[in-house]
Amino acid sequence: MHYFNQAAGGLMPDRVLQAVTDYMQREQALGSYVAAQQAQPQLQQLYAQLAALLHCQPADIALTTGNTHGWCAVVGALPLQAGDRVLVTPGEWGGNYAMLLQLQARTGCVVETMPCTADGHIDLEALEAGLDARVQLIALTWVPANGSTVYDAQALGQLCARHGIPYIIDAAQALGHIPVDVQALQCDVLTAPGRKWLCGPRGTGLVYLKPGFAARLQPMTVDHVSCPITPTGPVLRQDARMLEQSESSVALKLGLLAALDTAQAEGWVHRFAAIAERARQLRSALADVPGMSLHSLAATPVDCGIVPFTLQGHPPAQVQQALLQCHIQVAASGMGFTPLDMQARSLSAVVRASVSAHTTDADIQALVQALQTLSAVPAR
């Protein structure tokens, strides 16, 4: 299989599958509680490795079952009220946007889209001019799921810090793809899954909470782990672990640790550079396919690993299925992925090809040849 679907889920290294299987066998032999207790040193390593990758402390990390789980847990815990303004970019992930619309209906907060320039950059000057005391959250999907652009998360963080506005970054398509430093970003919250660019198992994810930010949250769900009962009553944790609950898969967490170990052995800098180089090669090669339209905005770096396109006369879902018959996997990204951006650009869907550090010349050649063949087929 020529795999161009990293943005949906990275292919797990063998050692990830082995780590998950080994733990499940221990759980079968020892029972879940003893096996979990024995795995505690490895779980602490997982927190430490994630903290090192994000440039924070292990106590600032909560483990989740995925990106949307963590993002919604935090945003749902914010004390939003009627009239509060929540600002998002056009590239906001559809799952996040759905949550915000639910909160808007429930609380009376108002969800607004940040102003952007014609080439896709956030118009920071216009944004700052429109700020007032009612702005209670700025939410950024750093790299949109349809690959339309890569926002300047650091510049937006500086603006939020100047005005004391809570700032949450959805790094689902960033962590493991490009360098992430929460100190430089000045974000209060950052979320990511384990299954995409980290190449961990599905069902894993993380939340970074800036120290002290937990005090602003009112979690919708807690249990005896996040809010232990003491003789004097419940005590809600005041760090990132306030977002964790007792029921979770230790096996999948150890799989994520194995994925991080693999990436660490390869070298993160090498991985970022390899993704960037393969992305540049793919964009250049696709540009020569007849009927090809690349749909990244001008603000998108050419080395972004997500490459959205359409092929004239061939709907994205049709392209996806035709490529699958050639043993090539891409995604067909519909309106629901990034509804604000897609509507603004009158796009109903795009084909999304996403590379990894292990994408080869042969992979790119196979994709381009298949698209050239398909482009010669008359549209139905």
mmCIF file of C-alpha atoms in Angstrom:
data_model
loop_
_atom_site.group_PDB
_atom_site.id
_atom_site.type_symbol
_atom_site.label_atom_id
_atom_site.label_comp_id
_atom_site.label_asym_id
_atom_site.label_seq_id
_atom_site.Cartn_x
_atom_site.Cartn_y
_atom_site.Cartn_z
ATOM 1 C CA MET A 1 0.000 0.000 0.000
ATOM 2 C CA HIS A 2 1.245 3.475 -0.915
ATOM 3 C CA TYR A 3 0.095 5.356 2.166
ATOM 4 C CA PHE A 4 -0.847 9.042 1.955
ATOM 5 C CA ASN A 5 -3.231 9.194 4.902
ATOM 6 C CA GLN A 6 -0.950 10.183 7.764
ATOM 7 C CA ALA A 7 -3.280 13.041 8.688
ATOM 8 C CA ALA A 8 -5.989 10.488 9.489
ATOM 9 C CA GLY A 9 -3.800 7.977 11.280
ATOM 10 C CA GLY A 10 -0.117 7.142 11.127
ATOM 11 C CA LEU A 11 0.932 3.569 10.470
ATOM 12 C CA MET A 12 2.028 2.059 13.776
ATOM 13 C CA PRO A 13 5.589 0.711 13.968
ATOM 14 C CA ASP A 14 5.908 -2.985 14.804
ATOM 15 C CA ARG A 15 7.109 -2.197 18.312
ATOM 16 C CA VAL A 16 3.857 -0.318 19.017
ATOM 17 C CA LEU A 17 1.751 -3.352 18.174
ATOM 18 C CA GLN A 18 4.132 -5.512 20.202
ATOM 19 C CA ALA A 19 3.874 -3.243 23.254
ATOM 20 C CA VAL A 20 0.069 -3.352 23.151
ATOM 21 C CA THR A 21 0.007 -7.123 22.689
ATOM 22 C CA ASP A 22 2.574 -7.776 25.412
ATOM 23 C CA TYR A 23 0.599 -5.759 27.932
ATOM 24 C CA MET A 24 -2.690 -7.426 27.068
ATOM 25 C CA GLN A 25 -1.055 -10.794 27.638
ATOM 26 C CA ARG A 26 0.180 -9.622 31.047
ATOM 27 C CA GLU A 27 -3.302 -8.376 31.854
ATOM 28 C CA GLN A 28 -4.728 -11.742 30.868
ATOM 29 C CA ALA A 29 -2.265 -13.524 33.143
ATOM 30 C CA LEU A 30 -2.268 -11.156 36.129
ATOM 31 C CA GLY A 31 -5.553 -9.286 35.973
ATOM 32 C CA SER A 32 -5.983 -5.653 35.037
ATOM 33 C CA TYR A 33 -5.121 -4.066 38.382
ATOM 34 C CA VAL A 34 -1.847 -5.873 39.059
ATOM 35 C CA ALA A 35 -0.755 -5.457 35.446
ATOM 36 C CA ALA A 36 -1.529 -1.736 35.593
ATOM 37 C CA GLN A 37 0.395 -1.348 38.833
ATOM 38 C CA GLN A 38 3.429 -3.037 37.306
ATOM 39 C CA ALA A 39 3.213 -0.689 34.322
ATOM 40 C CA GLN A 40 3.396 2.488 36.427
ATOM 41 C CA PRO A 41 7.100 3.167 35.747
ATOM 42 C CA GLN A 42 6.436 2.987 32.002
ATOM 43 C CA LEU A 43 3.415 5.266 32.318
ATOM 44 C CA GLN A 44 5.537 7.829 34.134
ATOM 45 C CA GLN A 45 8.001 7.609 31.244
ATOM 46 C CA LEU A 46 5.122 8.395 28.880
ATOM 47 C CA TYR A 47 4.255 11.591 30.750
ATOM 48 C CA ALA A 48 7.938 12.548 30.820
ATOM 49 C CA GLN A 49 8.446 11.959 27.096
ATOM 50 C CA LEU A 50 5.356 13.939 26.142
ATOM 51 C CA ALA A 51 6.425 16.762 28.441
ATOM 52 C CA ALA A 52 9.875 16.839 26.849
ATOM 53 C CA LEU A 53 8.331 16.930 23.373
ATOM 54 C CA LEU A 54 6.092 19.869 24.321
ATOM 55 C CA HIS A 55 8.673 21.645 26.547
ATOM 56 C CA CYS A 56 6.633 21.498 29.744
ATOM 57 C CA GLN A 57 6.476 19.478 32.974
ATOM 58 C CA PRO A 58 4.922 15.992 33.314
ATOM 59 C CA ALA A 59 2.286 17.353 35.727
ATOM 60 C CA ASP A 60 1.068 19.628 32.922
ATOM 61 C CA ILE A 61 0.022 16.617 30.814
ATOM 62 C CA ALA A 62 -3.245 14.682 30.938
ATOM 63 C CA LEU A 63 -3.738 11.514 28.911
ATOM 64 C CA THR A 64 -6.989 11.213 26.971
ATOM 65 C CA THR A 65 -8.642 8.894 24.466
ATOM 66 C CA GLY A 66 -8.131 11.298 21.587
ATOM 67 C CA ASN A 67 -7.893 14.902 20.498
ATOM 68 C CA THR A 68 -11.591 15.767 20.433
ATOM 69 C CA HIS A 69 -12.088 14.131 23.841
ATOM 70 C CA GLY A 70 -9.455 16.357 25.407
ATOM 71 C CA TRP A 71 -10.472 19.519 23.570
ATOM 72 C CA CYS A 72 -14.147 19.174 24.469
ATOM 73 C CA ALA A 73 -13.307 18.301 28.082
ATOM 74 C CA VAL A 74 -11.447 21.591 28.480
ATOM 75 C CA VAL A 75 -13.770 23.860 26.518
ATOM 76 C CA GLY A 76 -16.807 22.300 28.166
ATOM 77 C CA ALA A 77 -15.257 23.087 31.555
ATOM 78 C CA LEU A 78 -14.900 26.811 30.863
ATOM 79 C CA PRO A 79 -17.490 28.955 32.694
ATOM 80 C CA LEU A 80 -18.844 30.584 29.526
ATOM 81 C CA GLN A 81 -21.861 32.843 29.956
ATOM 82 C CA ALA A 82 -24.374 34.676 27.798
ATOM 83 C CA GLY A 83 -22.679 37.344 25.705
ATOM 84 C CA ASP A 84 -19.165 35.899 26.046
ATOM 85 C CA ARG A 85 -17.315 35.874 22.723
ATOM 86 C CA VAL A 86 -15.440 32.804 21.474
ATOM 87 C CA LEU A 87 -13.186 33.440 18.466
ATOM 88 C CA VAL A 88 -12.134 30.743 15.997
ATOM 89 C CA THR A 89 -10.300 30.660 12.669
ATOM 90 C CA PRO A 90 -11.879 29.589 9.360
ATOM 91 C CA GLY A 91 -9.901 26.352 9.611
ATOM 92 C CA GLU A 92 -11.541 25.239 12.870
ATOM 93 C CA TRP A 93 -11.983 21.467 13.058
ATOM 94 C CA GLY A 94 -15.605 20.480 12.513
ATOM 95 C CA GLY A 95 -15.790 18.471 15.730
ATOM 96 C CA ASN A 96 -14.650 21.453 17.777
ATOM 97 C CA TYR A 97 -17.025 23.766 15.956
ATOM 98 C CA ALA A 98 -19.946 21.434 16.681
ATOM 99 C CA MET A 99 -19.066 21.554 20.387
ATOM 100 C CA LEU A 100 -18.901 25.348 20.313
ATOM 101 C CA LEU A 101 -22.282 25.615 18.619
ATOM 102 C CA GLN A 102 -23.737 23.389 21.345
ATOM 103 C CA LEU A 103 -22.229 25.676 23.988
ATOM 104 C CA GLN A 104 -23.579 28.699 22.148
ATOM 105 C CA ALA A 105 -27.086 27.223 22.249
ATOM 106 C CA ARG A 106 -26.718 26.185 25.892
ATOM 107 C CA THR A 107 -24.967 29.189 27.438
ATOM 108 C CA GLY A 108 -25.648 32.103 25.120
ATOM 109 C CA CYS A 109 -21.988 32.638 24.291
ATOM 110 C CA VAL A 110 -21.325 33.874 20.757
ATOM 111 C CA VAL A 111 -19.009 32.015 18.362
ATOM 112 C CA GLU A 112 -17.282 34.314 15.859
ATOM 113 C CA THR A 113 -14.726 33.828 13.091
ATOM 114 C CA MET A 114 -11.460 35.762 13.313
ATOM 115 C CA PRO A 115 -10.621 38.121 10.440
ATOM 116 C CA CYS A 116 -8.084 36.767 7.959
ATOM 117 C CA THR A 117 -6.166 38.212 5.038
ATOM 118 C CA ALA A 118 -6.815 37.066 1.469
ATOM 119 C CA ASP A 119 -3.846 34.694 1.578
ATOM 120 C CA GLY A 120 -5.063 32.925 4.704
ATOM 121 C CA HIS A 121 -3.095 34.614 7.476
ATOM 122 C CA ILE A 122 -4.900 35.724 10.627
ATOM 123 C CA ASP A 123 -5.291 39.493 10.373
ATOM 124 C CA LEU A 124 -3.772 40.225 13.766
ATOM 125 C CA GLU A 125 -4.237 43.987 13.496
ATOM 126 C CA ALA A 126 -7.944 43.687 12.717
ATOM 127 C CA LEU A 127 -8.348 40.986 15.351
ATOM 128 C CA GLU A 128 -6.742 43.105 18.059
ATOM 129 C CA ALA A 129 -8.828 46.123 17.116
ATOM 130 C CA GLY A 130 -11.985 44.080 17.622
ATOM 131 C CA LEU A 131 -11.140 42.685 21.053
ATOM 132 C CA ASP A 132 -13.120 43.663 24.126
ATOM 133 C CA ALA A 133 -13.783 42.370 27.635
ATOM 134 C CA ARG A 134 -16.354 39.896 26.318
ATOM 135 C CA VAL A 135 -13.740 37.777 24.513
ATOM 136 C CA GLN A 136 -13.342 34.792 26.824
ATOM 137 C CA LEU A 137 -11.641 32.294 24.510
ATOM 138 C CA ILE A 138 -9.537 32.246 21.366
ATOM 139 C CA ALA A 139 -9.425 28.784 19.796
ATOM 140 C CA LEU A 140 -6.955 27.858 17.077
ATOM 141 C CA THR A 141 -6.823 24.727 14.968
ATOM 142 C CA TRP A 142 -3.149 25.195 14.161
ATOM 143 C CA VAL A 143 -3.056 23.069 10.981
ATOM 144 C CA PRO A 144 -6.566 22.599 9.569
ATOM 145 C CA ALA A 145 -7.658 19.074 8.710
ATOM 146 C CA ASN A 146 -8.046 19.935 5.029
ATOM 147 C CA GLY A 147 -4.507 21.326 4.907
ATOM 148 C CA SER A 148 -5.660 24.746 3.763
ATOM 149 C CA THR A 149 -3.024 26.665 5.732
ATOM 150 C CA VAL A 150 -0.700 26.698 8.749
ATOM 151 C CA TYR A 151 -1.605 29.524 11.104
ATOM 152 C CA ASP A 152 0.939 31.619 12.995
ATOM 153 C CA ALA A 153 0.190 30.119 16.392
ATOM 154 C CA GLN A 154 3.049 31.931 18.116
ATOM 155 C CA ALA A 155 1.977 35.407 16.985
ATOM 156 C CA LEU A 156 -1.578 34.671 18.077
ATOM 157 C CA GLY A 157 -0.254 33.498 21.439
ATOM 158 C CA GLN A 158 1.580 36.767 21.934
ATOM 159 C CA LEU A 159 -1.641 38.678 21.262
ATOM 160 C CA CYS A 160 -3.610 36.529 23.717
ATOM 161 C CA ALA A 161 -0.926 36.950 26.377
ATOM 162 C CA ARG A 162 -1.001 40.743 26.014
ATOM 163 C CA HIS A 163 -4.745 40.812 26.595
ATOM 164 C CA GLY A 164 -5.043 37.967 29.122
ATOM 165 C CA ILE A 165 -7.379 35.956 26.881
ATOM 166 C CA PRO A 166 -7.510 32.156 27.325
ATOM 167 C CA TYR A 167 -5.873 30.496 24.315
ATOM 168 C CA ILE A 168 -6.423 26.870 23.274
ATOM 169 C CA ILE A 169 -4.574 25.195 20.415
ATOM 170 C CA ASP A 170 -5.830 22.101 18.625
ATOM 171 C CA ALA A 171 -2.532 20.542 17.548
ATOM 172 C CA ALA A 172 -4.044 17.384 16.079
ATOM 173 C CA GLN A 173 -2.272 17.945 12.762
ATOM 174 C CA ALA A 174 0.804 19.597 14.266
ATOM 175 C CA LEU A 175 2.288 17.431 17.030
ATOM 176 C CA GLY A 176 4.782 15.048 15.459
ATOM 177 C CA HIS A 177 4.515 16.937 12.163
ATOM 178 C CA ILE A 178 6.198 20.222 13.099
ATOM 179 C CA PRO A 179 8.038 21.370 16.254
ATOM 180 C CA VAL A 180 5.750 22.253 19.172
ATOM 181 C CA ASP A 181 6.941 24.366 22.115
ATOM 182 C CA VAL A 182 4.155 25.426 24.469
ATOM 183 C CA GLN A 183 6.414 27.999 26.121
ATOM 184 C CA ALA A 184 7.006 29.797 22.828
ATOM 185 C CA LEU A 185 3.347 29.419 21.853
ATOM 186 C CA GLN A 186 2.199 30.932 25.182
ATOM 187 C CA CYS A 187 -0.944 28.800 25.033
ATOM 188 C CA ASP A 188 -3.060 27.928 28.049
ATOM 189 C CA VAL A 189 -4.177 24.620 26.558
ATOM 190 C CA LEU A 190 -2.941 22.376 23.768
ATOM 191 C CA THR A 191 -4.537 19.118 22.658
ATOM 192 C CA ALA A 192 -3.400 16.357 20.313
ATOM 193 C CA PRO A 193 -4.112 12.712 19.475
ATOM 194 C CA GLY A 194 -1.619 9.879 19.530
ATOM 195 C CA ARG A 195 -2.785 8.222 16.321
ATOM 196 C CA LYS A 196 -1.800 10.772 13.677
ATOM 197 C CA TRP A 197 1.725 12.139 13.332
ATOM 198 C CA LEU A 198 2.950 10.409 16.503
ATOM 199 C CA CYS A 199 2.007 7.026 14.954
ATOM 200 C CA GLY A 200 0.538 5.708 18.185
ATOM 201 C CA PRO A 201 -2.596 3.589 18.624
ATOM 202 C CA ARG A 202 -6.057 4.960 18.044
ATOM 203 C CA GLY A 203 -7.710 5.775 21.370
ATOM 204 C CA THR A 204 -4.801 7.806 22.757
ATOM 205 C CA GLY A 205 -4.319 11.537 23.152
ATOM 206 C CA LEU A 206 -3.154 14.285 25.456
ATOM 207 C CA VAL A 207 -3.968 17.679 26.893
ATOM 208 C CA TYR A 208 -1.400 20.232 28.018
ATOM 209 C CA LEU A 209 -2.661 22.636 30.687
ATOM 210 C CA LYS A 210 -0.568 25.671 31.555
ATOM 211 C CA PRO A 211 0.252 25.681 35.289
ATOM 212 C CA GLY A 212 -2.499 27.508 37.151
ATOM 213 C CA PHE A 213 -5.037 27.297 34.332
ATOM 214 C CA ALA A 214 -6.828 24.346 35.946
ATOM 215 C CA ALA A 215 -8.239 26.756 38.544
ATOM 216 C CA ARG A 216 -10.354 28.343 35.789
ATOM 217 C CA LEU A 217 -12.022 25.064 34.836
ATOM 218 C CA GLN A 218 -15.204 23.448 36.093
ATOM 219 C CA PRO A 219 -15.082 19.908 34.656
ATOM 220 C CA MET A 220 -18.415 18.475 33.581
ATOM 221 C CA THR A 221 -17.419 14.951 34.635
ATOM 222 C CA VAL A 222 -15.125 13.820 37.449
ATOM 223 C CA ASP A 223 -14.465 10.618 39.356
ATOM 224 C CA HIS A 224 -12.396 9.420 42.311
ATOM 225 C CA VAL A 225 -9.174 9.950 40.346
ATOM 226 C CA SER A 226 -9.755 13.528 39.206
ATOM 227 C CA CYS A 227 -11.724 14.505 42.310
ATOM 228 C CA PRO A 228 -10.860 12.190 45.224
ATOM 229 C CA ILE A 229 -13.209 12.060 48.179
ATOM 230 C CA THR A 230 -11.493 12.955 51.463
ATOM 231 C CA PRO A 231 -12.877 12.969 55.029
ATOM 232 C CA THR A 232 -13.691 16.653 54.533
ATOM 233 C CA GLY A 233 -15.271 16.240 51.099
ATOM 234 C CA PRO A 234 -14.295 16.085 47.417
ATOM 235 C CA VAL A 235 -11.018 17.703 46.372
ATOM 236 C CA LEU A 236 -10.723 18.479 42.673
ATOM 237 C CA ARG A 237 -7.178 18.132 41.392
ATOM 238 C CA GLN A 238 -5.597 21.415 40.346
ATOM 239 C CA ASP A 239 -3.328 20.165 37.594
ATOM 240 C CA ALA A 240 -3.842 18.575 34.194
ATOM 241 C CA ARG A 241 -4.799 15.241 35.761
ATOM 242 C CA MET A 242 -8.142 16.794 36.726
ATOM 243 C CA LEU A 243 -9.134 15.802 33.179
ATOM 244 C CA GLU A 244 -8.263 12.126 33.593
ATOM 245 C CA GLN A 245 -10.548 9.360 34.787
ATOM 246 C CA SER A 246 -9.945 5.931 36.227
ATOM 247 C CA GLU A 247 -11.087 3.877 33.240
ATOM 248 C CA SER A 248 -8.529 3.961 30.445
ATOM 249 C CA SER A 249 -6.497 1.543 28.366
ATOM 250 C CA VAL A 250 -3.038 0.980 29.779
ATOM 251 C CA ALA A 251 -2.222 -1.143 26.738
ATOM 252 C CA LEU A 252 -2.841 1.739 24.356
ATOM 253 C CA LYS A 253 -0.835 4.126 26.529
ATOM 254 C CA LEU A 254 2.125 1.755 26.392
ATOM 255 C CA GLY A 255 1.662 1.590 22.642
ATOM 256 C CA LEU A 256 1.929 5.382 22.527
ATOM 257 C CA LEU A 257 5.105 5.207 24.601
ATOM 258 C CA ALA A 258 6.556 2.740 22.099
ATOM 259 C CA ALA A 259 5.658 5.116 19.263
ATOM 260 C CA LEU A 260 7.469 7.961 21.025
ATOM 261 C CA ASP A 261 10.475 5.716 21.649
ATOM 262 C CA THR A 262 10.576 4.905 17.932
ATOM 263 C CA ALA A 263 10.418 8.555 16.918
ATOM 264 C CA GLN A 264 13.013 9.494 19.517
ATOM 265 C CA ALA A 265 15.378 6.856 18.143
ATOM 266 C CA GLU A 266 14.908 8.205 14.610
ATOM 267 C CA GLY A 267 15.286 11.775 15.846
ATOM 268 C CA TRP A 268 12.485 14.323 15.907
ATOM 269 C CA VAL A 269 14.492 16.845 13.901
ATOM 270 C CA HIS A 270 15.104 14.223 11.222
ATOM 271 C CA ARG A 271 11.415 13.321 11.160
ATOM 272 C CA PHE A 272 10.263 16.932 10.787
ATOM 273 C CA ALA A 273 12.786 17.527 7.987
ATOM 274 C CA ALA A 274 11.821 14.324 6.169
ATOM 275 C CA ILE A 275 8.124 15.220 6.238
ATOM 276 C CA ALA A 276 8.908 18.695 4.919
ATOM 277 C CA GLU A 277 11.051 17.388 2.073
ATOM 278 C CA ARG A 278 8.493 14.781 1.002
ATOM 279 C CA ALA A 279 5.745 17.408 1.079
ATOM 280 C CA ARG A 280 7.727 19.702 -1.206
ATOM 281 C CA GLN A 281 8.371 16.829 -3.606
ATOM 282 C CA LEU A 282 4.706 15.830 -3.642
ATOM 283 C CA ARG A 283 3.451 19.367 -4.327
ATOM 284 C CA SER A 284 5.915 19.795 -7.156
ATOM 285 C CA ALA A 285 4.983 16.464 -8.739
ATOM 286 C CA LEU A 286 1.225 16.996 -8.455
ATOM 287 C CA ALA A 287 1.442 20.393 -10.143
ATOM 288 C CA ASP A 288 2.241 18.649 -13.449
ATOM 289 C CA VAL A 289 -0.877 16.430 -13.452
ATOM 290 C CA PRO A 290 -3.453 17.586 -16.053
ATOM 291 C CA GLY A 291 -6.614 18.969 -14.467
ATOM 292 C CA MET A 292 -4.966 19.270 -11.060
ATOM 293 C CA SER A 293 -5.881 22.072 -8.643
ATOM 294 C CA LEU A 294 -3.968 22.418 -5.380
ATOM 295 C CA HIS A 295 -6.111 24.009 -2.672
ATOM 296 C CA SER A 296 -3.627 25.203 -0.058
ATOM 297 C CA LEU A 297 -3.887 28.919 0.620
ATOM 298 C CA ALA A 298 -0.909 31.148 -0.086
ATOM 299 C CA ALA A 299 -0.048 31.242 3.613
ATOM 300 C CA THR A 300 0.584 27.483 3.676
ATOM 301 C CA PRO A 301 4.278 26.584 3.835
ATOM 302 C CA VAL A 302 5.260 24.337 0.930
ATOM 303 C CA ASP A 303 6.615 21.866 3.469
ATOM 304 C CA CYS A 304 3.271 21.298 5.218
ATOM 305 C CA GLY A 305 2.730 17.544 5.104
ATOM 306 C CA ILE A 306 -0.962 17.846 4.168
ATOM 307 C CA VAL A 307 -1.623 18.462 0.467
ATOM 308 C CA PRO A 308 -5.272 19.094 -0.546
ATOM 309 C CA PHE A 309 -6.273 18.935 -4.209
ATOM 310 C CA THR A 310 -9.065 18.264 -6.676
ATOM 311 C CA LEU A 311 -8.929 16.664 -10.119
ATOM 312 C CA GLN A 312 -11.108 18.298 -12.741
ATOM 313 C CA GLY A 313 -14.172 16.222 -13.590
ATOM 314 C CA HIS A 314 -13.587 13.672 -10.839
ATOM 315 C CA PRO A 315 -15.269 14.075 -7.413
ATOM 316 C CA PRO A 316 -12.893 13.568 -4.462
ATOM 317 C CA ALA A 317 -14.703 10.442 -3.234
ATOM 318 C CA GLN A 318 -14.371 8.947 -6.713
ATOM 319 C CA VAL A 319 -10.664 9.795 -6.795
ATOM 320 C CA GLN A 320 -10.193 8.191 -3.389
ATOM 321 C CA GLN A 321 -11.822 4.940 -4.504
ATOM 322 C CA ALA A 322 -9.966 4.857 -7.825
ATOM 323 C CA LEU A 323 -6.644 5.293 -6.044
ATOM 324 C CA LEU A 324 -7.522 2.612 -3.513
ATOM 325 C CA GLN A 325 -7.908 0.156 -6.393
ATOM 326 C CA CYS A 326 -4.307 1.038 -7.275
ATOM 327 C CA HIS A 327 -3.248 0.291 -3.680
ATOM 328 C CA ILE A 328 -2.879 3.995 -2.882
ATOM 329 C CA GLN A 329 -4.605 5.430 0.171
ATOM 330 C CA VAL A 330 -5.664 9.073 0.444
ATOM 331 C CA ALA A 331 -8.601 10.756 2.189
ATOM 332 C CA ALA A 332 -11.624 12.547 0.766
ATOM 333 C CA SER A 333 -12.209 15.484 3.105
ATOM 334 C CA GLY A 334 -15.787 16.729 3.049
ATOM 335 C CA MET A 335 -17.471 19.855 4.341
ATOM 336 C CA GLY A 336 -17.685 18.525 7.887
ATOM 337 C CA PHE A 337 -13.912 18.524 8.356
ATOM 338 C CA THR A 338 -13.488 22.308 8.149
ATOM 339 C CA PRO A 339 -16.971 23.730 7.507
ATOM 340 C CA LEU A 340 -16.122 27.427 7.815
ATOM 341 C CA ASP A 341 -13.164 27.292 5.431
ATOM 342 C CA MET A 342 -14.868 25.008 2.916
ATOM 343 C CA GLN A 343 -17.973 27.189 2.778
ATOM 344 C CA ALA A 344 -15.906 30.358 2.416
ATOM 345 C CA ARG A 345 -14.072 28.888 -0.584
ATOM 346 C CA SER A 346 -17.134 27.164 -2.086
ATOM 347 C CA LEU A 347 -15.560 23.725 -1.766
ATOM 348 C CA SER A 348 -17.721 20.690 -1.065
ATOM 349 C CA ALA A 349 -14.763 18.294 -0.711
ATOM 350 C CA VAL A 350 -11.068 17.887 -1.489
ATOM 351 C CA VAL A 351 -8.713 14.961 -1.852
ATOM 352 C CA ARG A 352 -6.211 15.023 1.004
ATOM 353 C CA ALA A 353 -2.812 13.442 0.516
ATOM 354 C CA SER A 354 -0.577 13.516 3.579
ATOM 355 C CA VAL A 355 3.004 12.313 3.708
ATOM 356 C CA SER A 356 5.106 10.850 6.498
ATOM 357 C CA ALA A 357 8.800 10.668 7.214
ATOM 358 C CA HIS A 358 8.746 7.238 5.558
ATOM 359 C CA THR A 359 7.064 8.256 2.296
ATOM 360 C CA THR A 360 9.317 7.162 -0.575
ATOM 361 C CA ASP A 361 10.030 8.346 -4.103
ATOM 362 C CA ALA A 362 8.215 5.225 -5.294
ATOM 363 C CA ASP A 363 5.127 6.197 -3.289
ATOM 364 C CA ILE A 364 5.014 9.656 -4.847
ATOM 365 C CA GLN A 365 5.636 8.266 -8.324
ATOM 366 C CA ALA A 366 2.807 5.744 -7.921
ATOM 367 C CA LEU A 367 0.360 8.443 -6.802
ATOM 368 C CA VAL A 368 1.266 10.818 -9.621
ATOM 369 C CA GLN A 369 1.076 8.101 -12.286
ATOM 370 C CA ALA A 370 -2.316 6.937 -11.020
ATOM 371 C CA LEU A 371 -3.658 10.503 -11.076
ATOM 372 C CA GLN A 372 -2.297 11.083 -14.573
ATOM 373 C CA THR A 373 -4.083 7.951 -15.745
ATOM 374 C CA LEU A 374 -7.293 9.002 -14.014
ATOM 375 C CA SER A 375 -7.117 12.515 -15.454
ATOM 376 C CA ALA A 376 -7.195 11.020 -18.946
ATOM 377 C CA VAL A 377 -10.479 9.242 -18.220
ATOM 378 C CA PRO A 378 -13.475 11.295 -19.421
ATOM 379 C CA ALA A 379 -15.577 12.693 -16.587
ATOM 380 C CA ARG A 380 -18.902 10.948 -16.076
#
